[in-house]
GROMACS .gro file of C-alpha atoms in nm:
model
  445
    1UNK     CA    1  -5.833   8.762   1.092
    2UNK     CA    2  -6.087   9.023   1.003
    3UNK     CA    3  -6.450   8.859   1.072
    4UNK     CA    4  -6.610   8.690   0.776
    5UNK     CA    5  -6.844   8.423   0.685
    6UNK     CA    6  -6.740   8.120   0.486
    7UNK     CA    7  -6.940   7.879   0.352
    8UNK     CA    8  -6.816   7.538   0.132
    9UNK     CA    9  -6.967   7.402  -0.192
   10UNK     CA   10  -6.811   7.045  -0.160
   11UNK     CA   11  -6.680   6.835   0.133
   12UNK     CA   12  -6.368   6.700   0.200
   13UNK     CA   13  -6.405   6.348   0.066
   14UNK     CA   14  -6.038   6.283   0.058
   15UNK     CA   15  -5.780   6.336   0.269
   16UNK     CA   16  -5.388   6.332   0.175
   17UNK     CA   17  -5.108   6.395   0.379
   18UNK     CA   18  -4.875   6.640   0.254
   19UNK     CA   19  -4.580   6.423   0.312
   20UNK     CA   20  -4.646   6.152   0.062
   21UNK     CA   21  -4.873   6.293  -0.176
   22UNK     CA   22  -5.133   6.003  -0.144
   23UNK     CA   23  -5.506   6.011  -0.098
   24UNK     CA   24  -5.717   5.864   0.160
   25UNK     CA   25  -6.085   5.874   0.167
   26UNK     CA   26  -6.300   5.931   0.518
   27UNK     CA   27  -6.424   5.590   0.447
   28UNK     CA   28  -6.105   5.399   0.472
   29UNK     CA   29  -5.905   5.645   0.668
   30UNK     CA   30  -6.149   5.762   0.985
   31UNK     CA   31  -5.871   5.835   1.179
   32UNK     CA   32  -5.634   6.160   1.197
   33UNK     CA   33  -5.339   6.245   1.411
   34UNK     CA   34  -5.325   6.549   1.622
   35UNK     CA   35  -5.105   6.818   1.494
   36UNK     CA   36  -5.059   6.638   1.165
   37UNK     CA   37  -5.072   6.809   0.855
   38UNK     CA   38  -5.328   6.707   0.587
   39UNK     CA   39  -5.510   6.805   0.304
   40UNK     CA   40  -5.888   6.870   0.249
   41UNK     CA   41  -6.001   6.885  -0.131
   42UNK     CA   42  -6.289   7.074  -0.183
   43UNK     CA   43  -6.478   7.131  -0.545
   44UNK     CA   44  -6.727   7.408  -0.607
   45UNK     CA   45  -6.971   7.434  -0.860
   46UNK     CA   46  -7.165   7.777  -0.846
   47UNK     CA   47  -7.462   7.940  -1.047
   48UNK     CA   48  -7.386   8.244  -1.243
   49UNK     CA   49  -7.516   8.487  -0.988
   50UNK     CA   50  -7.377   8.307  -0.676
   51UNK     CA   51  -6.990   8.363  -0.855
   52UNK     CA   52  -7.100   8.703  -0.918
   53UNK     CA   53  -7.186   8.746  -0.541
   54UNK     CA   54  -6.899   8.567  -0.402
   55UNK     CA   55  -6.685   8.699  -0.123
   56UNK     CA   56  -6.483   8.386  -0.032
   57UNK     CA   57  -6.477   8.001  -0.004
   58UNK     CA   58  -6.268   7.756   0.212
   59UNK     CA   59  -6.370   7.492   0.522
   60UNK     CA   60  -6.452   7.572   0.857
   61UNK     CA   61  -6.542   7.342   1.158
   62UNK     CA   62  -6.897   7.323   1.226
   63UNK     CA   63  -6.994   7.514   1.520
   64UNK     CA   64  -6.680   7.715   1.506
   65UNK     CA   65  -6.734   8.125   1.452
   66UNK     CA   66  -6.656   8.273   1.138
   67UNK     CA   67  -6.342   8.409   1.246
   68UNK     CA   68  -6.202   8.055   1.202
   69UNK     CA   69  -6.251   7.992   0.865
   70UNK     CA   70  -5.971   7.861   0.640
   71UNK     CA   71  -5.955   7.938   0.276
   72UNK     CA   72  -5.941   8.247   0.020
   73UNK     CA   73  -6.120   8.602   0.024
   74UNK     CA   74  -6.264   8.780  -0.263
   75UNK     CA   75  -6.281   9.150  -0.279
   76UNK     CA   76  -6.441   9.396  -0.519
   77UNK     CA   77  -6.332   9.760  -0.614
   78UNK     CA   78  -6.436   9.971  -0.910
   79UNK     CA   79  -6.587   9.656  -1.078
   80UNK     CA   80  -6.232   9.477  -1.023
   81UNK     CA   81  -6.214   9.153  -0.810
   82UNK     CA   82  -5.937   9.072  -0.637
   83UNK     CA   83  -5.839   8.733  -0.478
   84UNK     CA   84  -5.591   8.667  -0.188
   85UNK     CA   85  -5.543   8.415   0.082
   86UNK     CA   86  -5.711   8.444   0.427
   87UNK     CA   87  -5.392   8.221   0.571
   88UNK     CA   88  -5.087   8.145   0.368
   89UNK     CA   89  -5.025   7.831   0.623
   90UNK     CA   90  -5.332   7.704   0.466
   91UNK     CA   91  -5.343   7.814   0.117
   92UNK     CA   92  -5.139   8.014  -0.117
   93UNK     CA   93  -5.263   8.337  -0.327
   94UNK     CA   94  -5.163   8.181  -0.627
   95UNK     CA   95  -5.413   7.884  -0.547
   96UNK     CA   96  -5.672   8.092  -0.453
   97UNK     CA   97  -5.647   8.289  -0.810
   98UNK     CA   98  -5.620   7.963  -1.019
   99UNK     CA   99  -5.919   7.824  -0.863
  100UNK     CA  100  -6.119   8.186  -0.883
  101UNK     CA  101  -5.989   8.155  -1.248
  102UNK     CA  102  -6.165   7.817  -1.298
  103UNK     CA  103  -6.470   7.953  -1.125
  104UNK     CA  104  -6.536   8.244  -1.347
  105UNK     CA  105  -6.439   8.011  -1.671
  106UNK     CA  106  -6.688   7.718  -1.594
  107UNK     CA  107  -6.863   7.791  -1.273
  108UNK     CA  108  -6.643   7.480  -1.152
  109UNK     CA  109  -6.332   7.460  -0.964
  110UNK     CA  110  -6.141   7.235  -0.713
  111UNK     CA  111  -5.917   7.401  -0.425
  112UNK     CA  112  -5.692   7.197  -0.196
  113UNK     CA  113  -5.676   7.339   0.144
  114UNK     CA  114  -5.415   7.240   0.413
  115UNK     CA  115  -5.525   7.155   0.770
  116UNK     CA  116  -5.364   7.097   1.112
  117UNK     CA  117  -5.647   6.938   1.288
  118UNK     CA  118  -5.652   6.995   1.676
  119UNK     CA  119  -5.984   6.899   1.759
  120UNK     CA  120  -6.219   6.605   1.685
  121UNK     CA  121  -6.587   6.706   1.529
  122UNK     CA  122  -6.740   6.802   1.202
  123UNK     CA  123  -6.552   6.964   0.924
  124UNK     CA  124  -6.697   7.134   0.607
  125UNK     CA  125  -6.653   7.298   0.295
  126UNK     CA  126  -6.839   7.605   0.195
  127UNK     CA  127  -6.874   7.959   0.006
  128UNK     CA  128  -7.015   8.261   0.119
  129UNK     CA  129  -7.105   8.603  -0.004
  130UNK     CA  130  -7.196   8.932   0.171
  131UNK     CA  131  -7.537   8.824   0.280
  132UNK     CA  132  -7.488   8.470   0.403
  133UNK     CA  133  -7.300   8.135   0.373
  134UNK     CA  134  -7.391   7.843   0.183
  135UNK     CA  135  -7.291   7.485   0.313
  136UNK     CA  136  -7.282   7.197   0.010
  137UNK     CA  137  -7.426   6.941   0.274
  138UNK     CA  138  -7.098   6.707   0.246
  139UNK     CA  139  -6.897   6.690   0.563
  140UNK     CA  140  -6.636   6.516   0.717
  141UNK     CA  141  -6.669   6.349   1.019
  142UNK     CA  142  -6.336   6.309   1.258
  143UNK     CA  143  -6.418   6.129   1.527
  144UNK     CA  144  -6.091   6.061   1.707
  145UNK     CA  145  -5.761   6.272   1.664
  146UNK     CA  146  -5.504   5.996   1.730
  147UNK     CA  147  -5.140   6.070   1.911
  148UNK     CA  148  -4.852   5.875   1.803
  149UNK     CA  149  -4.608   5.751   2.036
  150UNK     CA  150  -4.293   5.921   2.095
  151UNK     CA  151  -4.083   5.673   2.158
  152UNK     CA  152  -4.062   5.264   2.146
  153UNK     CA  153  -3.848   5.052   2.301
  154UNK     CA  154  -3.765   4.674   2.314
  155UNK     CA  155  -3.664   4.469   2.623
  156UNK     CA  156  -3.492   4.127   2.586
  157UNK     CA  157  -3.454   3.914   2.874
  158UNK     CA  158  -3.259   3.775   3.068
  159UNK     CA  159  -3.011   3.967   2.862
  160UNK     CA  160  -2.870   4.042   2.499
  161UNK     CA  161  -2.640   3.747   2.592
  162UNK     CA  162  -2.768   3.433   2.721
  163UNK     CA  163  -2.709   3.068   2.758
  164UNK     CA  164  -2.866   2.771   2.556
  165UNK     CA  165  -3.140   2.689   2.777
  166UNK     CA  166  -3.238   3.035   2.890
  167UNK     CA  167  -3.588   3.129   2.842
  168UNK     CA  168  -3.617   3.419   2.603
  169UNK     CA  169  -3.863   3.702   2.699
  170UNK     CA  170  -3.920   4.025   2.455
  171UNK     CA  171  -4.121   4.330   2.545
  172UNK     CA  172  -4.200   4.645   2.322
  173UNK     CA  173  -4.324   4.937   2.500
  174UNK     CA  174  -4.418   5.305   2.374
  175UNK     CA  175  -4.408   5.655   2.540
  176UNK     CA  176  -4.722   5.841   2.485
  177UNK     CA  177  -4.942   5.801   2.224
  178UNK     CA  178  -5.318   5.749   2.241
  179UNK     CA  179  -5.465   5.503   2.228
  180UNK     CA  180  -5.238   5.271   2.368
  181UNK     CA  181  -4.987   5.046   2.134
  182UNK     CA  182  -5.051   4.724   2.060
  183UNK     CA  183  -4.716   4.516   1.910
  184UNK     CA  184  -4.626   4.246   1.670
  185UNK     CA  185  -4.296   4.124   1.681
  186UNK     CA  186  -4.034   3.995   1.396
  187UNK     CA  187  -3.768   3.757   1.406
  188UNK     CA  188  -3.509   3.776   1.150
  189UNK     CA  189  -3.809   3.949   0.948
  190UNK     CA  190  -4.063   3.661   0.989
  191UNK     CA  191  -4.371   3.772   1.186
  192UNK     CA  192  -4.409   3.580   1.502
  193UNK     CA  193  -4.737   3.454   1.685
  194UNK     CA  194  -4.801   3.694   1.995
  195UNK     CA  195  -4.493   3.781   2.205
  196UNK     CA  196  -4.204   3.569   2.197
  197UNK     CA  197  -4.133   3.366   2.498
  198UNK     CA  198  -3.942   3.051   2.473
  199UNK     CA  199  -3.616   2.837   2.560
  200UNK     CA  200  -3.316   2.935   2.306
  201UNK     CA  201  -3.095   2.677   2.175
  202UNK     CA  202  -2.776   2.716   1.965
  203UNK     CA  203  -2.990   2.780   1.651
  204UNK     CA  204  -3.102   3.096   1.810
  205UNK     CA  205  -2.726   3.221   1.804
  206UNK     CA  206  -2.742   3.554   1.597
  207UNK     CA  207  -3.111   3.601   1.614
  208UNK     CA  208  -3.263   3.958   1.528
  209UNK     CA  209  -3.572   4.088   1.673
  210UNK     CA  210  -3.810   4.390   1.623
  211UNK     CA  211  -4.136   4.512   1.702
  212UNK     CA  212  -4.415   4.695   1.515
  213UNK     CA  213  -4.695   4.924   1.645
  214UNK     CA  214  -5.011   4.796   1.478
  215UNK     CA  215  -5.216   5.051   1.645
  216UNK     CA  216  -5.064   5.329   1.488
  217UNK     CA  217  -4.969   5.159   1.151
  218UNK     CA  218  -5.135   5.452   0.928
  219UNK     CA  219  -4.950   5.727   1.107
  220UNK     CA  220  -4.793   5.974   0.856
  221UNK     CA  221  -5.027   5.786   0.573
  222UNK     CA  222  -4.894   5.458   0.626
  223UNK     CA  223  -4.560   5.552   0.515
  224UNK     CA  224  -4.394   5.582   0.854
  225UNK     CA  225  -4.458   5.280   1.048
  226UNK     CA  226  -4.353   5.297   1.424
  227UNK     CA  227  -4.108   5.022   1.485
  228UNK     CA  228  -3.810   4.967   1.766
  229UNK     CA  229  -3.454   4.925   1.695
  230UNK     CA  230  -3.337   4.571   1.618
  231UNK     CA  231  -3.172   4.380   1.854
  232UNK     CA  232  -2.964   4.083   1.784
  233UNK     CA  233  -2.902   3.829   2.041
  234UNK     CA  234  -2.595   3.578   2.147
  235UNK     CA  235  -2.665   3.258   2.256
  236UNK     CA  236  -2.342   3.071   2.451
  237UNK     CA  237  -2.368   2.684   2.429
  238UNK     CA  238  -2.132   2.378   2.402
  239UNK     CA  239  -2.223   2.158   2.138
  240UNK     CA  240  -2.102   1.788   2.059
  241UNK     CA  241  -2.174   1.594   1.707
  242UNK     CA  242  -2.094   1.255   1.880
  243UNK     CA  243  -2.369   1.018   1.997
  244UNK     CA  244  -2.385   0.959   2.388
  245UNK     CA  245  -2.292   0.601   2.314
  246UNK     CA  246  -2.157   0.433   2.027
  247UNK     CA  247  -2.082   0.065   2.007
  248UNK     CA  248  -1.788  -0.095   1.846
  249UNK     CA  249  -1.635  -0.424   1.781
  250UNK     CA  250  -1.278  -0.448   1.695
  251UNK     CA  251  -0.995  -0.670   1.663
  252UNK     CA  252  -0.779  -0.680   2.008
  253UNK     CA  253  -0.454  -0.655   1.746
  254UNK     CA  254  -0.545  -0.310   1.651
  255UNK     CA  255  -0.536   0.019   1.796
  256UNK     CA  256  -0.830   0.240   1.814
  257UNK     CA  257  -0.889   0.639   1.857
  258UNK     CA  258  -1.186   0.737   2.058
  259UNK     CA  259  -1.301   1.117   1.993
  260UNK     CA  260  -1.503   1.333   2.184
  261UNK     CA  261  -1.384   1.674   2.069
  262UNK     CA  262  -1.652   1.953   2.103
  263UNK     CA  263  -1.712   2.277   1.993
  264UNK     CA  264  -1.951   2.555   2.051
  265UNK     CA  265  -2.018   2.925   2.094
  266UNK     CA  266  -1.828   3.017   2.434
  267UNK     CA  267  -1.768   3.325   2.651
  268UNK     CA  268  -1.438   3.502   2.614
  269UNK     CA  269  -1.192   3.317   2.809
  270UNK     CA  270  -1.360   3.008   2.855
  271UNK     CA  271  -1.200   2.687   2.797
  272UNK     CA  272  -1.306   2.353   2.734
  273UNK     CA  273  -1.208   2.061   2.961
  274UNK     CA  274  -1.193   1.667   2.875
  275UNK     CA  275  -1.232   1.383   3.115
  276UNK     CA  276  -1.196   0.998   3.014
  277UNK     CA  277  -1.298   0.748   3.225
  278UNK     CA  278  -1.284   0.393   3.265
  279UNK     CA  279  -1.417   0.181   3.556
  280UNK     CA  280  -1.477   0.496   3.718
  281UNK     CA  281  -1.079   0.608   3.687
  282UNK     CA  282  -0.942   0.898   3.480
  283UNK     CA  283  -0.719   0.801   3.219
  284UNK     CA  284  -0.710   1.084   2.982
  285UNK     CA  285  -0.763   1.467   3.012
  286UNK     CA  286  -0.699   1.488   2.608
  287UNK     CA  287  -0.999   1.496   2.341
  288UNK     CA  288  -0.895   1.201   2.196
  289UNK     CA  289  -0.785   0.880   2.385
  290UNK     CA  290  -0.582   0.630   2.213
  291UNK     CA  291  -0.697   0.258   2.315
  292UNK     CA  292  -0.555  -0.084   2.224
  293UNK     CA  293  -0.566  -0.451   2.383
  294UNK     CA  294  -0.307  -0.728   2.289
  295UNK     CA  295  -0.339  -0.965   2.575
  296UNK     CA  296  -0.685  -1.077   2.484
  297UNK     CA  297  -0.781  -1.454   2.492
  298UNK     CA  298  -1.132  -1.417   2.455
  299UNK     CA  299  -1.398  -1.160   2.347
  300UNK     CA  300  -1.472  -0.927   2.631
  301UNK     CA  301  -1.587  -0.565   2.632
  302UNK     CA  302  -1.483  -0.224   2.793
  303UNK     CA  303  -1.658   0.117   2.855
  304UNK     CA  304  -1.509   0.434   2.788
  305UNK     CA  305  -1.693   0.766   2.915
  306UNK     CA  306  -1.603   1.092   2.807
  307UNK     CA  307  -1.714   1.415   3.016
  308UNK     CA  308  -1.683   1.750   2.847
  309UNK     CA  309  -1.738   2.037   3.080
  310UNK     CA  310  -1.609   2.444   3.050
  311UNK     CA  311  -1.470   2.666   3.306
  312UNK     CA  312  -1.825   2.840   3.289
  313UNK     CA  313  -2.055   2.635   3.482
  314UNK     CA  314  -2.358   2.790   3.292
  315UNK     CA  315  -2.258   2.577   2.965
  316UNK     CA  316  -2.356   2.271   3.130
  317UNK     CA  317  -2.159   1.933   3.013
  318UNK     CA  318  -2.159   1.710   2.762
  319UNK     CA  319  -2.134   1.318   2.769
  320UNK     CA  320  -1.971   1.091   2.489
  321UNK     CA  321  -1.935   0.720   2.558
  322UNK     CA  322  -1.765   0.432   2.380
  323UNK     CA  323  -1.878   0.059   2.429
  324UNK     CA  324  -1.537  -0.102   2.291
  325UNK     CA  325  -1.604  -0.497   2.244
  326UNK     CA  326  -1.227  -0.676   2.177
  327UNK     CA  327  -1.347  -0.961   1.976
  328UNK     CA  328  -1.086  -1.229   1.926
  329UNK     CA  329  -1.304  -1.359   1.626
  330UNK     CA  330  -1.291  -1.053   1.441
  331UNK     CA  331  -1.046  -1.108   1.136
  332UNK     CA  332  -1.155  -0.825   0.924
  333UNK     CA  333  -0.808  -0.622   0.905
  334UNK     CA  334  -1.026  -0.310   0.767
  335UNK     CA  335  -1.026  -0.018   1.047
  336UNK     CA  336  -1.359   0.159   1.101
  337UNK     CA  337  -1.348   0.504   0.998
  338UNK     CA  338  -1.204   0.707   1.266
  339UNK     CA  339  -1.439   0.966   1.428
  340UNK     CA  340  -1.144   1.175   1.500
  341UNK     CA  341  -1.177   1.546   1.349
  342UNK     CA  342  -0.915   1.666   1.144
  343UNK     CA  343  -0.683   1.871   1.340
  344UNK     CA  344  -0.712   2.212   1.251
  345UNK     CA  345  -0.456   2.396   1.066
  346UNK     CA  346  -0.260   2.645   1.244
  347UNK     CA  347  -0.208   2.989   1.123
  348UNK     CA  348   0.166   2.846   1.028
  349UNK     CA  349   0.041   2.584   0.792
  350UNK     CA  350  -0.182   2.825   0.646
  351UNK     CA  351   0.080   3.093   0.580
  352UNK     CA  352   0.306   2.822   0.415
  353UNK     CA  353  -0.007   2.694   0.208
  354UNK     CA  354  -0.054   3.041   0.119
  355UNK     CA  355   0.346   3.083   0.029
  356UNK     CA  356   0.365   2.760  -0.153
  357UNK     CA  357   0.088   2.916  -0.365
  358UNK     CA  358   0.274   3.226  -0.417
  359UNK     CA  359   0.559   3.053  -0.505
  360UNK     CA  360   0.407   2.865  -0.782
  361UNK     CA  361   0.264   3.172  -0.883
  362UNK     CA  362   0.609   3.320  -0.909
  363UNK     CA  363   0.768   3.045  -1.071
  364UNK     CA  364   0.482   3.063  -1.355
  365UNK     CA  365   0.546   3.431  -1.383
  366UNK     CA  366   0.948   3.368  -1.403
  367UNK     CA  367   0.901   3.073  -1.661
  368UNK     CA  368   0.698   3.323  -1.883
  369UNK     CA  369   0.934   3.578  -1.894
  370UNK     CA  370   1.214   3.341  -1.991
  371UNK     CA  371   1.027   3.219  -2.267
  372UNK     CA  372   0.962   3.579  -2.385
  373UNK     CA  373   1.308   3.642  -2.350
  374UNK     CA  374   1.453   3.354  -2.529
  375UNK     CA  375   1.165   3.385  -2.810
  376UNK     CA  376   1.291   3.770  -2.860
  377UNK     CA  377   1.654   3.653  -2.895
  378UNK     CA  378   1.570   3.405  -3.162
  379UNK     CA  379   1.413   3.668  -3.342
  380UNK     CA  380   1.695   3.890  -3.315
  381UNK     CA  381   1.921   3.624  -3.452
  382UNK     CA  382   1.685   3.528  -3.743
  383UNK     CA  383   1.703   3.916  -3.866
  384UNK     CA  384   2.092   3.918  -3.847
  385UNK     CA  385   2.104   3.638  -4.046
  386UNK     CA  386   1.904   3.773  -4.312
  387UNK     CA  387   2.089   4.093  -4.352
  388UNK     CA  388   2.446   3.899  -4.364
  389UNK     CA  389   2.315   3.671  -4.655
  390UNK     CA  390   2.155   3.955  -4.840
  391UNK     CA  391   2.502   4.162  -4.786
  392UNK     CA  392   2.722   3.861  -4.899
  393UNK     CA  393   2.484   3.808  -5.226
  394UNK     CA  394   2.530   4.169  -5.299
  395UNK     CA  395   2.914   4.148  -5.278
  396UNK     CA  396   2.904   3.836  -5.501
  397UNK     CA  397   2.723   3.991  -5.761
  398UNK     CA  398   2.981   4.318  -5.747
  399UNK     CA  399   3.282   4.096  -5.786
  400UNK     CA  400   3.146   3.890  -6.097
  401UNK     CA  401   3.073   4.230  -6.260
  402UNK     CA  402   3.436   4.362  -6.190
  403UNK     CA  403   3.594   4.043  -6.358
  404UNK     CA  404   3.376   4.057  -6.670
  405UNK     CA  405   3.526   4.426  -6.733
  406UNK     CA  406   3.889   4.331  -6.658
  407UNK     CA  407   3.918   4.092  -6.993
  408UNK     CA  408   4.282   4.060  -7.162
  409UNK     CA  409   4.398   4.210  -7.477
  410UNK     CA  410   4.392   3.912  -7.678
  411UNK     CA  411   4.019   3.864  -7.572
  412UNK     CA  412   3.966   4.206  -7.664
  413UNK     CA  413   4.137   4.183  -8.035
  414UNK     CA  414   4.164   3.813  -8.141
  415UNK     CA  415   4.294   3.840  -8.473
  416UNK     CA  416   4.594   4.041  -8.325
  417UNK     CA  417   4.671   3.842  -8.073
  418UNK     CA  418   4.686   3.513  -8.341
  419UNK     CA  419   4.885   3.710  -8.573
  420UNK     CA  420   5.171   3.794  -8.317
  421UNK     CA  421   5.158   3.422  -8.200
  422UNK     CA  422   5.209   3.292  -8.564
  423UNK     CA  423   5.523   3.541  -8.591
  424UNK     CA  424   5.667   3.402  -8.278
  425UNK     CA  425   5.667   3.054  -8.436
  426UNK     CA  426   5.822   3.129  -8.755
  427UNK     CA  427   6.071   3.322  -8.591
  428UNK     CA  428   6.142   2.994  -8.327
  429UNK     CA  429   6.169   2.782  -8.646
  430UNK     CA  430   6.439   2.976  -8.846
  431UNK     CA  431   6.643   2.982  -8.540
  432UNK     CA  432   6.633   2.597  -8.526
  433UNK     CA  433   6.723   2.590  -8.905
  434UNK     CA  434   7.021   2.819  -8.855
  435UNK     CA  435   7.182   2.628  -8.609
  436UNK     CA  436   7.365   2.337  -8.758
  437UNK     CA  437   7.523   2.586  -9.028
  438UNK     CA  438   7.666   2.758  -8.754
  439UNK     CA  439   7.797   2.476  -8.583
  440UNK     CA  440   7.968   2.341  -8.899
  441UNK     CA  441   8.116   2.686  -8.960
  442UNK     CA  442   8.285   2.671  -8.659
  443UNK     CA  443   8.462   2.335  -8.690
  444UNK     CA  444   8.611   2.422  -9.052
  445UNK     CA  445   8.742   2.733  -8.865
   0.00000   0.00000   0.00000
C-alpha cells in the first residue's frame, strides 16, 4: 500500500463482532481475541477548511508507520474528488463514498471499519491531509489479546460405566488457549459447586455431565461459549425395596409367603441368585419362600434370612430377613398383605391381552356392519311396499272407471225397457186366457 498519513477524528468507543452484530464498549469488553475480526466505529466532525483539504480517514495502531493505516483515500483531480478504499478487507469503497458524502453535506460522518487485531497496544481513529495528520484524542487500549482454546475435553473416572459405591471424578481439560481456562461443571443442566467428586448411587444412573470454559466466556462476543461434549454415565446397582428385617406374628394354621425379590441395573449377562437360610441351613434358592407350621402347641419364633447376590461380585449383596412368630393365640383369620411382588407378565400374556383387545375391537366393528346391513334391508323393503300399494290403488281406480262405462241398455234407455216389459206381460196373460178354450175344443172333437 502506498505511503500516506492518516488521522482519526474519533476513537473506537464500541467494538462489534461481525458474526453477531452486537456492540461492546471498551469499558465492559476490555479483552480482544487474536485474529478475531472486530469492528471499529469512528465518528468524524470537521470544519469546512478541514474537509476541503482531507486526503484520507481511518484508524491506526499508535506508533505504527503511516503505511499501516486502515481506511479510505481521497484524491483530487481537475477539481473533482474521488474516494476509494485503501484495503477492501477493512472497508468497502461504497462505505468510504457514503461517509465522504455525509462529510460533504454536514461535515459529520460515522464510518465502520473492520479490524483483525494481532497485537496489543493503543489504537486510534484519525483523519489527515497532505500536510499533517490529526488525532481526535480518543483511543482504545487493547492490553491483552486472548487466544481461545482449540478443544475442550472432559474425562470421567473410573469409567463411563461404574458401580454403585464408586467415587465419581469429572475433569475438564483444554488444548491451547491463553490465558489458561477455568471451568464450571453441570449435571443434568444444573450448575455444580466446584469439580464433581462423590460416591455415586442408583439415583445417578443416566446422569449427564458437561463442563463450560468460564475464562473464555466472551469468545466470539459471548455467543459461542466454549463447552465440552456432554457425557452420560451408567451406574450398575443391585437394589431391594424390602426392609432388612421384618417382624410378623401369624397363626400356625396359615401359610405365609416370604419375598426377597430384588431388582436393579445389571450389566449384560449378569444373573441374580437367592439363598434362603433357616438355622444356618439353606432351605430354598427361589425369590419367594412358602412357610407354614401345623404342629405348634405354643408360641415360638423362627428367623428366615435371604441373601441376594449376583454373578458379578462388584454389585455386592442384599440381605432380607423375616422374624416369624407362630402365635397359637392368634385368632384373626385375615392374612396380612403379602409382600410378594406381582409376577411380571410374560410376552405371551401381553400378546394374548393385545389379541383380546383386537378381538373386541373386531367384534364391535362386525356388529356395526351387521346393523348397517339390516337397516339398509329394512329401508329397501319399506320402499318396495310403498310402490306395490300405490300400484294397487292405481289399478282399482281404473277398474271402477271401466265398470261405469259398461252400463246395460235398459240403464241407458229406461222408458224403452219398461215398455218392452209391459208387452211381455200382456202376451203372457193372453196365452193363459186362451188355454181353457183350446182344451174344450179338443174334448168336443
